[in-house]
Short mmCIF file of C-alpha atoms and ligand atoms in Angstrom, two decimals:
data_model
loop_
_atom_site.label_atom_id
_atom_site.label_comp_id
_atom_site.label_asym_id
_atom_site.label_seq_id
_atom_site.Cartn_x
_atom_site.Cartn_y
_atom_site.Cartn_z
CA UNK M 1 23.98 -4.37 -4.17
CA UNK M 2 25.78 -6.83 -1.95
CA UNK M 3 23.97 -9.39 0.21
CA UNK M 4 23.47 -8.02 3.70
CA UNK M 5 23.29 -10.13 6.85
CA UNK M 6 20.14 -9.03 8.64
CA UNK M 7 20.36 -11.65 11.43
CA UNK M 8 22.89 -14.40 12.01
CA UNK M 9 22.85 -16.58 8.87
CA UNK M 10 19.88 -14.69 7.39
CA UNK M 11 20.78 -12.53 4.39
CA UNK M 12 18.97 -9.98 2.27
CA UNK M 13 19.64 -11.08 -1.32
CA UNK M 14 16.99 -9.10 -3.21
CA UNK M 15 17.06 -6.40 -5.89
CA UNK M 16 16.68 -2.63 -6.01
CA UNK M 17 14.43 -1.28 -8.75
CA UNK M 18 15.38 2.40 -9.03
CA UNK M 19 13.31 2.96 -12.16
CA UNK M 20 9.84 1.50 -11.69
CA UNK M 21 7.28 4.31 -11.70
CA UNK M 22 3.94 2.49 -11.67
CA UNK M 23 2.34 -0.38 -9.76
CA UNK M 24 -1.06 -0.92 -11.33
CA UNK M 25 -2.00 2.74 -11.02
CA UNK M 26 0.06 3.51 -7.89
CA UNK M 27 2.74 6.02 -8.92
CA UNK M 28 6.14 5.14 -7.44
CA UNK M 29 8.45 8.12 -8.05
CA UNK M 30 11.04 6.68 -5.67
CA UNK M 31 11.17 3.20 -7.23
CA UNK M 32 11.01 0.12 -5.02
CA UNK M 33 12.88 -2.97 -3.87
CA UNK M 34 12.06 -6.66 -4.18
CA UNK M 35 13.35 -8.20 -0.98
CA UNK M 36 14.39 -11.86 -0.82
CA UNK M 37 15.93 -13.51 2.20
CA UNK M 38 18.31 -16.44 2.23
CA UNK M 39 18.65 -18.57 5.36
CA UNK M 40 21.83 -20.63 5.61
CA UNK M 41 20.97 -23.63 7.74
CA UNK M 42 20.88 -27.42 7.34
CA UNK M 43 18.09 -26.75 4.87
CA UNK M 44 19.13 -23.71 2.87
CA UNK M 45 15.96 -21.72 2.28
CA UNK M 46 15.09 -18.80 0.03
CA UNK M 47 12.16 -16.68 1.16
CA UNK M 48 10.48 -14.99 -1.80
CA UNK M 49 11.79 -14.26 -5.24
CA UNK M 50 11.96 -11.12 -7.38
CA UNK M 51 10.37 -9.60 -10.47
CA UNK M 52 11.40 -11.37 -13.66
CA UNK M 53 13.93 -8.80 -15.00
CA UNK M 54 15.84 -8.99 -11.69
CA UNK M 55 16.53 -12.74 -11.77
CA UNK M 56 20.25 -12.19 -12.41
CA UNK M 57 20.56 -9.76 -9.49
CA UNK M 58 19.04 -12.35 -7.17
CA UNK M 59 21.26 -15.16 -8.42
CA UNK M 60 24.37 -12.96 -8.27
CA UNK M 61 23.64 -12.09 -4.65
CA UNK M 62 23.03 -15.73 -3.73
CA UNK M 63 26.25 -16.78 -5.47
CA UNK M 64 28.25 -14.46 -3.24
CA UNK M 65 27.12 -16.63 -0.31
CA UNK M 66 26.52 -20.12 -1.64
CA UNK M 67 26.09 -22.12 -4.84
CA UNK M 68 22.39 -21.53 -5.72
CA UNK M 69 22.04 -25.25 -6.53
CA UNK M 70 22.46 -25.89 -2.78
CA UNK M 71 19.13 -24.20 -1.99
CA UNK M 72 16.76 -26.83 -0.59
CA UNK M 73 13.53 -24.90 -0.09
CA UNK M 74 11.92 -21.92 -1.78
CA UNK M 75 9.15 -20.28 0.26
CA UNK M 76 6.59 -18.33 -1.76
CA UNK M 77 4.79 -16.02 0.65
CA UNK M 78 2.95 -14.26 -2.20
CA UNK M 79 2.53 -15.08 -5.88
CA UNK M 80 2.12 -11.59 -7.40
CA UNK M 81 4.60 -11.15 -10.25
CA UNK M 82 6.83 -8.65 -8.46
CA UNK M 83 7.78 -11.51 -6.14
CA UNK M 84 7.47 -14.62 -8.28
CA UNK M 85 7.97 -13.38 -11.84
CA UNK M 86 11.49 -14.84 -11.81
CA UNK M 87 10.38 -18.07 -10.15
CA UNK M 88 10.11 -20.35 -13.22
CA UNK M 89 13.68 -19.61 -14.29
CA UNK M 90 14.94 -19.81 -10.71
CA UNK M 91 13.22 -23.18 -10.38
CA UNK M 92 15.00 -24.48 -13.49
CA UNK M 93 18.31 -23.22 -12.19
CA UNK M 94 18.03 -24.41 -8.58
CA UNK M 95 15.72 -27.42 -8.71
CA UNK M 96 14.78 -27.21 -5.02
CA UNK M 97 13.49 -30.09 -2.93
CA UNK M 98 10.36 -28.15 -1.94
CA UNK M 99 8.34 -25.11 -2.98
CA UNK M 100 6.53 -24.08 0.18
CA UNK M 101 3.34 -22.03 -0.04
CA UNK M 102 -0.16 -21.60 1.39
CA UNK M 103 -3.06 -23.74 0.07
CA UNK M 104 -4.20 -20.85 -2.13
CA UNK M 105 -0.56 -20.18 -3.02
CA UNK M 106 -0.32 -23.54 -4.76
CA UNK M 107 -3.52 -22.88 -6.73
CA UNK M 108 -2.44 -19.39 -7.76
CA UNK M 109 1.09 -20.54 -8.71
CA UNK M 110 -0.40 -23.25 -10.93
CA UNK M 111 -2.83 -20.72 -12.44
CA UNK M 112 0.11 -18.50 -13.31
CA UNK M 113 2.81 -20.96 -14.35
CA UNK M 114 0.89 -24.16 -15.19
CA UNK M 115 3.54 -26.31 -13.51
CA UNK M 116 1.70 -28.93 -11.49
CA UNK M 117 4.93 -30.94 -11.43
CA UNK M 118 6.75 -28.54 -9.09
CA UNK M 119 7.49 -30.11 -5.65
CA UNK M 120 4.86 -28.16 -3.74
CA UNK M 121 4.56 -28.42 0.00
CA UNK M 122 1.39 -26.74 1.18
CA UNK M 123 1.53 -25.33 4.70
CA UNK M 124 -1.53 -24.53 6.78
CA UNK M 125 -1.57 -21.49 9.03
CA UNK M 126 0.36 -22.13 12.25
CA UNK M 127 2.41 -25.00 10.84
CA UNK M 128 6.09 -25.04 11.76
CA UNK M 129 9.03 -26.38 9.79
CA UNK M 130 12.55 -27.00 11.06
CA UNK M 131 15.39 -25.80 8.84
CA UNK M 132 18.01 -27.17 11.30
CA UNK M 133 18.91 -24.63 13.96
CA UNK M 134 16.12 -22.34 12.85
CA UNK M 135 12.37 -22.94 12.81
CA UNK M 136 9.82 -21.28 10.53
CA UNK M 137 6.20 -20.80 11.47
CA UNK M 138 3.78 -19.97 8.66
CA UNK M 139 0.86 -17.62 9.14
CA UNK M 140 -1.79 -17.39 6.46
CA UNK M 141 -2.87 -13.79 5.78
CA UNK M 142 -5.56 -14.33 3.16
CA UNK M 143 -6.50 -11.18 1.26
CA UNK M 144 -3.59 -9.22 2.71
CA UNK M 145 -3.55 -8.54 -0.02
CA UNK M 146 -4.10 -11.59 -2.24
CA UNK M 147 -5.84 -14.87 -1.36
CA UNK M 148 -2.47 -16.66 -1.37
CA UNK M 149 -0.63 -14.27 0.97
CA UNK M 150 1.16 -15.56 4.05
CA UNK M 151 3.87 -14.50 6.50
CA UNK M 152 6.90 -16.55 7.54
CA UNK M 153 8.05 -16.15 11.14
CA UNK M 154 11.56 -17.22 12.09
CA UNK M 155 10.97 -18.32 15.64
CA UNK M 156 14.44 -18.24 17.23
CA UNK M 157 15.24 -14.90 15.57
CA UNK M 158 11.81 -13.37 16.33
CA UNK M 159 11.83 -12.12 12.75
CA UNK M 160 8.69 -11.73 10.66
CA UNK M 161 9.04 -11.92 6.87
CA UNK M 162 5.85 -10.08 6.11
CA UNK M 163 5.48 -10.17 2.34
CA UNK M 164 3.75 -6.97 1.13
CA UNK M 165 2.60 -5.87 4.60
CA UNK M 166 4.56 -3.11 6.39
CA UNK M 167 6.44 -2.28 3.16
CA UNK M 168 7.13 0.86 1.18
CA UNK M 169 7.87 1.54 -2.47
CA UNK M 170 11.17 3.27 -1.86
CA UNK M 171 14.46 2.34 -3.55
CA UNK M 172 17.39 3.13 -1.27
CA UNK M 173 20.98 2.04 -0.82
CA UNK M 174 20.14 1.56 2.87
CA UNK M 175 18.38 -1.57 4.07
CA UNK M 176 17.27 -0.74 7.61
CA UNK M 177 14.79 1.66 9.19
CA UNK M 178 17.46 3.24 11.42
CA UNK M 179 19.57 4.22 8.39
CA UNK M 180 16.96 6.55 6.88
CA UNK M 181 14.78 9.40 8.10
CA UNK M 182 12.04 7.77 10.19
CA UNK M 183 9.37 10.35 9.36
CA UNK M 184 10.00 9.89 5.63
CA UNK M 185 9.85 6.13 6.11
CA UNK M 186 6.51 6.36 7.89
CA UNK M 187 5.24 8.72 5.21
CA UNK M 188 6.20 6.25 2.44
CA UNK M 189 4.59 3.47 4.49
CA UNK M 190 1.37 5.50 4.79
CA UNK M 191 1.28 6.01 1.02
CA UNK M 192 1.75 2.27 0.53
CA UNK M 193 -1.01 1.46 3.05
CA UNK M 194 -3.45 3.97 1.51
CA UNK M 195 -2.92 2.65 -2.01
CA UNK M 196 -2.66 -1.10 -1.41
CA UNK M 197 -4.11 -2.17 1.91
CA UNK M 198 -6.77 0.39 2.84
CA UNK M 199 -9.68 -1.73 1.62
CA UNK M 200 -8.48 -4.66 3.74
CA UNK M 201 -8.41 -2.59 6.93
CA UNK M 202 -10.89 -4.85 8.81
CA UNK M 203 -8.60 -7.83 8.06
CA UNK M 204 -5.55 -5.88 9.22
CA UNK M 205 -7.35 -5.20 12.50
CA UNK M 206 -8.08 -8.93 12.89
CA UNK M 207 -4.49 -9.82 12.08
CA UNK M 208 -3.07 -7.36 14.61
CA UNK M 209 -5.49 -8.63 17.26
CA UNK M 210 -4.42 -12.22 16.46
CA UNK M 211 -0.74 -11.31 16.77
CA UNK M 212 -1.38 -9.58 20.12
CA UNK M 213 -3.38 -12.58 21.40
CA UNK M 214 -0.77 -15.11 20.32
CA UNK M 215 1.95 -13.23 22.19
CA UNK M 216 4.22 -13.59 19.15
CA UNK M 217 7.45 -11.73 19.90
CA UNK M 218 8.59 -9.65 16.95
CA UNK M 219 11.89 -7.81 17.04
CA UNK M 220 12.34 -7.47 13.29
CA UNK M 221 9.83 -7.04 10.47
CA UNK M 222 11.22 -7.72 7.02
CA UNK M 223 8.75 -6.76 4.29
CA UNK M 224 9.23 -7.68 0.64
CA UNK M 225 9.41 -3.98 -0.35
CA UNK M 226 11.57 -1.24 1.08
CA UNK M 227 13.32 -0.98 4.41
CA UNK M 228 13.57 -3.63 7.13
CA UNK M 229 12.14 -2.62 10.51
CA UNK M 230 15.11 -3.42 12.76
CA UNK M 231 14.94 -0.64 15.34
CA UNK M 232 11.33 0.50 15.13
CA UNK M 233 9.05 -2.51 14.47
CA UNK M 234 6.67 -1.18 17.12
CA UNK M 235 6.24 2.08 15.19
CA UNK M 236 4.97 0.39 12.04
CA UNK M 237 2.70 -1.96 14.02
CA UNK M 238 1.27 1.06 15.81
CA UNK M 239 0.84 2.94 12.52
CA UNK M 240 -0.99 -0.02 10.95
CA UNK M 241 -3.30 -0.11 13.97
CA UNK M 242 -4.13 3.58 13.47
CA UNK M 243 -4.52 3.37 9.69
CA UNK M 244 -6.62 0.21 9.78
CA UNK M 245 -9.01 1.80 12.27
CA UNK M 246 -9.24 4.60 9.69
CA UNK M 247 -8.81 7.17 12.42
CA UNK M 248 -8.96 10.65 10.91
CA UNK M 249 -7.45 13.97 11.85
CA UNK M 250 -9.30 17.28 11.98
CA UNK M 251 -8.43 17.70 8.31
CA UNK M 252 -10.34 18.42 5.10
CA UNK M 253 -9.40 17.80 1.48
CA UNK M 254 -10.55 19.86 -1.46
CA UNK M 255 -10.18 17.55 -4.44
CA UNK M 256 -11.16 19.21 -7.70
CA UNK M 257 -10.72 19.52 -11.41
CA UNK M 258 -11.59 22.68 -13.30
CA UNK M 259 -12.28 23.59 -16.90
CA UNK M 260 -12.07 27.39 -17.09
CA UNK M 261 -11.20 28.15 -13.44
CA UNK M 262 -14.77 28.79 -12.23
CA UNK M 263 -14.76 25.56 -10.21
CA UNK M 264 -11.29 26.51 -8.98
CA UNK M 265 -12.58 29.90 -7.82
CA UNK M 266 -15.27 28.03 -5.89
CA UNK M 267 -12.62 25.76 -4.39
CA UNK M 268 -10.64 28.79 -3.25
CA UNK M 269 -13.72 30.26 -1.57
CA UNK M 270 -14.48 26.96 0.21
CA UNK M 271 -10.86 26.92 1.34
CA UNK M 272 -11.38 30.41 2.80
CA UNK M 273 -14.29 29.04 4.81
CA UNK M 274 -12.22 26.10 6.08
CA UNK M 275 -9.45 28.53 6.95
CA UNK M 276 -11.83 30.74 8.89
CA UNK M 277 -12.72 27.70 11.01
CA UNK M 278 -9.05 26.98 11.60
CA UNK M 279 -9.04 23.41 10.31
CA UNK M 280 -6.13 21.81 8.55
CA UNK M 281 -6.91 21.42 4.84
CA UNK M 282 -5.24 20.65 1.54
CA UNK M 283 -6.22 21.63 -2.01
CA UNK M 284 -5.57 18.96 -4.60
CA UNK M 285 -6.06 20.06 -8.18
CA UNK M 286 -6.30 16.80 -10.11
CA UNK M 287 -4.33 18.24 -13.03
CA UNK M 288 -1.33 18.48 -10.71
CA UNK M 289 -1.80 15.65 -8.18
CA UNK M 290 -1.57 11.95 -8.96
CA UNK M 291 -4.32 9.65 -7.72
CA UNK M 292 -1.92 7.77 -5.45
CA UNK M 293 -0.89 10.99 -3.68
CA UNK M 294 -4.54 11.98 -3.35
CA UNK M 295 -5.30 8.63 -1.68
CA UNK M 296 -2.43 9.16 0.77
CA UNK M 297 -4.10 12.41 1.88
CA UNK M 298 -7.53 10.73 2.01
CA UNK M 299 -6.16 8.22 4.56
CA UNK M 300 -6.28 10.59 7.55
CA UNK M 301 -8.78 13.24 6.35
CA UNK M 302 -12.24 13.59 7.89
CA UNK M 303 -13.84 15.57 5.06
CA UNK M 304 -13.66 15.03 1.32
CA UNK M 305 -14.97 17.98 -0.69
CA UNK M 306 -15.20 17.16 -4.38
CA UNK M 307 -15.39 19.69 -7.20
CA UNK M 308 -15.81 19.24 -10.92
CA UNK M 309 -17.09 21.30 -13.81
CA UNK M 310 -19.78 19.62 -15.88
CA UNK M 311 -18.40 18.25 -19.16
CA UNK M 312 -20.67 16.59 -21.74
CA UNK M 313 -23.38 15.90 -19.13
CA UNK M 314 -20.80 14.30 -16.86
CA UNK M 315 -17.72 15.12 -14.81
CA UNK M 316 -14.15 15.87 -15.87
CA UNK M 317 -12.02 12.77 -16.64
CA UNK M 318 -9.50 13.48 -13.85
CA UNK M 319 -12.33 13.34 -11.33
CA UNK M 320 -13.76 10.14 -12.83
CA UNK M 321 -10.31 8.58 -12.46
CA UNK M 322 -9.94 9.36 -8.76
CA UNK M 323 -13.53 8.32 -7.99
CA UNK M 324 -12.95 4.92 -9.62
CA UNK M 325 -9.69 4.45 -7.73
CA UNK M 326 -11.02 5.66 -4.37
CA UNK M 327 -14.15 3.53 -4.59
CA UNK M 328 -12.03 0.38 -4.86
CA UNK M 329 -9.94 1.34 -1.83
CA UNK M 330 -13.04 1.82 0.37
CA UNK M 331 -12.18 4.67 2.72
CA UNK M 332 -14.60 4.81 5.67
CA UNK M 333 -15.76 7.31 8.28
CA UNK M 334 -15.67 10.37 6.02
CA UNK M 335 -18.05 13.27 5.51
CA UNK M 336 -18.33 14.97 2.12
CA UNK M 337 -19.83 17.64 -0.09
CA UNK M 338 -19.65 18.60 -3.77
CA UNK M 339 -19.44 21.71 -5.90
CA UNK M 340 -18.92 22.66 -9.52
CA UNK M 341 -19.69 25.08 -12.32
CA UNK M 342 -21.67 24.35 -15.46
CA UNK M 343 -22.86 25.99 -18.67
CA UNK M 344 -26.29 24.55 -19.43
CA UNK M 345 -26.96 21.02 -18.12
CA UNK M 346 -25.05 20.95 -14.80
CA UNK M 347 -24.99 17.29 -13.74
CA UNK M 348 -21.61 17.24 -11.98
CA UNK M 349 -22.72 17.93 -8.40
CA UNK M 350 -25.46 15.27 -8.60
CA UNK M 351 -22.94 12.76 -9.99
CA UNK M 352 -20.40 13.58 -7.27
CA UNK M 353 -23.03 13.28 -4.52
CA UNK M 354 -24.14 9.90 -5.85
CA UNK M 355 -20.56 8.71 -6.07
CA UNK M 356 -19.93 9.67 -2.45
CA UNK M 357 -23.13 7.98 -1.32
CA UNK M 358 -21.99 4.87 -3.22
CA UNK M 359 -18.78 4.96 -1.16
CA UNK M 360 -20.75 5.48 2.10
CA UNK M 361 -19.26 8.94 2.53
CA UNK M 362 -21.82 10.92 4.53
CA UNK M 363 -22.93 13.79 2.27
CA UNK M 364 -23.58 16.68 4.65
CA UNK M 365 -24.77 19.31 2.18
CA UNK M 366 -26.70 19.27 -1.08
CA UNK M 367 -23.71 20.97 -2.74
CA UNK M 368 -23.26 24.12 -4.78
CA UNK M 369 -23.79 24.52 -8.52
CA UNK M 370 -22.79 27.73 -10.28
CA UNK M 371 -23.72 28.71 -13.83
CA UNK M 372 -20.62 29.61 -15.87
CA UNK M 373 -18.75 31.94 -13.50
CA UNK M 374 -19.40 32.53 -9.80
CA UNK M 375 -20.77 35.87 -8.58
CA UNK M 376 -19.69 37.30 -5.23
CA UNK M 377 -22.93 35.89 -3.84
CA UNK M 378 -21.97 32.42 -5.13
CA UNK M 379 -18.51 32.74 -3.59
CA UNK M 380 -20.07 33.73 -0.27
CA UNK M 381 -22.14 30.53 -0.40
CA UNK M 382 -18.93 28.59 -1.00
CA UNK M 383 -17.29 30.26 2.01
CA UNK M 384 -20.31 29.24 4.09
CA UNK M 385 -20.00 25.65 2.83
CA UNK M 386 -16.34 25.67 3.86
CA UNK M 387 -17.28 26.95 7.30
CA UNK M 388 -20.01 24.33 7.68
CA UNK M 389 -17.61 21.49 6.77
CA UNK M 390 -14.90 23.03 8.96
CA UNK M 391 -17.21 23.01 11.99
CA UNK M 392 -18.16 19.37 11.37
CA UNK M 393 -14.50 18.40 10.99
CA UNK M 394 -13.68 20.04 14.32
CA UNK M 395 -16.56 18.20 15.99
CA UNK M 396 -15.89 14.79 14.47
CA UNK M 397 -12.16 14.51 13.63
CA UNK M 398 -9.67 13.08 16.11
FE1 FEO E 1 4.48 -6.73 -3.88
FE2 FEO E 1 1.32 -7.91 -3.96
O1 FEO E 1 3.05 -7.72 -4.54
#
């Protein structure tokens, strides 16, 4: 990729990773990008770095604009290795006057790279720094999504370099929101929010309120992953407001794993009940749906209906996986119920109910257990459970 001028004298110089398929458990079938931005001013400044294997791509892009040794400042908005993995080698190559980061950024950089000798300049939230014609204002965003995270706001350009926030894991030859399908972009952004930021939703709400209160004018949002919001920054701010309030639709999810299709037959009967109530629902068999896609559906669903056969006094491994993942991401405002077949011990429904209670999902039914294979009477009970959940979804969803 060539460098691309995103604003006057501000260039995208990052890297496209077409092949990455996993971010700590988040499946990324469309790859991602590591966005870096170079500002050509009296103080030449590089905002964010790239993952270690992409060091040469970054340097090649910079070289097309300027000798990298002329870079004065490197701003590290976030230390995670997809943005600073290449930093030690870049530091050797460039030898900048300053490495600018948040107070926690300095600590976390030293914890990673053990280089206390780097020329750190720690910036508190709200501090401004002149680069010449352009001014940067730093905004600490602790725990969005690491303790070191911050944004950099280019004042004259009204451009927010937002680190991980507002991003997407989507490798494209295009760089701007108006060059791709907007609905697909919002869908990729929702997946990213559900899998990375959902648990920090209360902090996102505070951040958005702070931005509104400060009257900060934003006409471009440049995240460190994916497309730059040039034409529709308001759409992603609005979407983050909705997602961080965890507003749900009148929608139910049937998430299940099945051993010999008895639990699946129950799932189909519950789906019939939901259908009879006319609510939107999705069936997610965990043998065919990755946890990160399941979480994307959880984001705007009111009801979570979990099904698992009993295996060795427990639940099936696919279900254990999604429960572990979902628990960490802390979805709120959901109702739930459980179902599953068993042969002799039958613990799965109890385990699923306890897991939902542990996640503060309101369990609205004791659940349905079926020995070996469901009878028509059992399936009728499942239909009734689907209808019960469907009615509650209609009453409580948005
Ligand atoms: Fe894209 Fe938290 O790193």
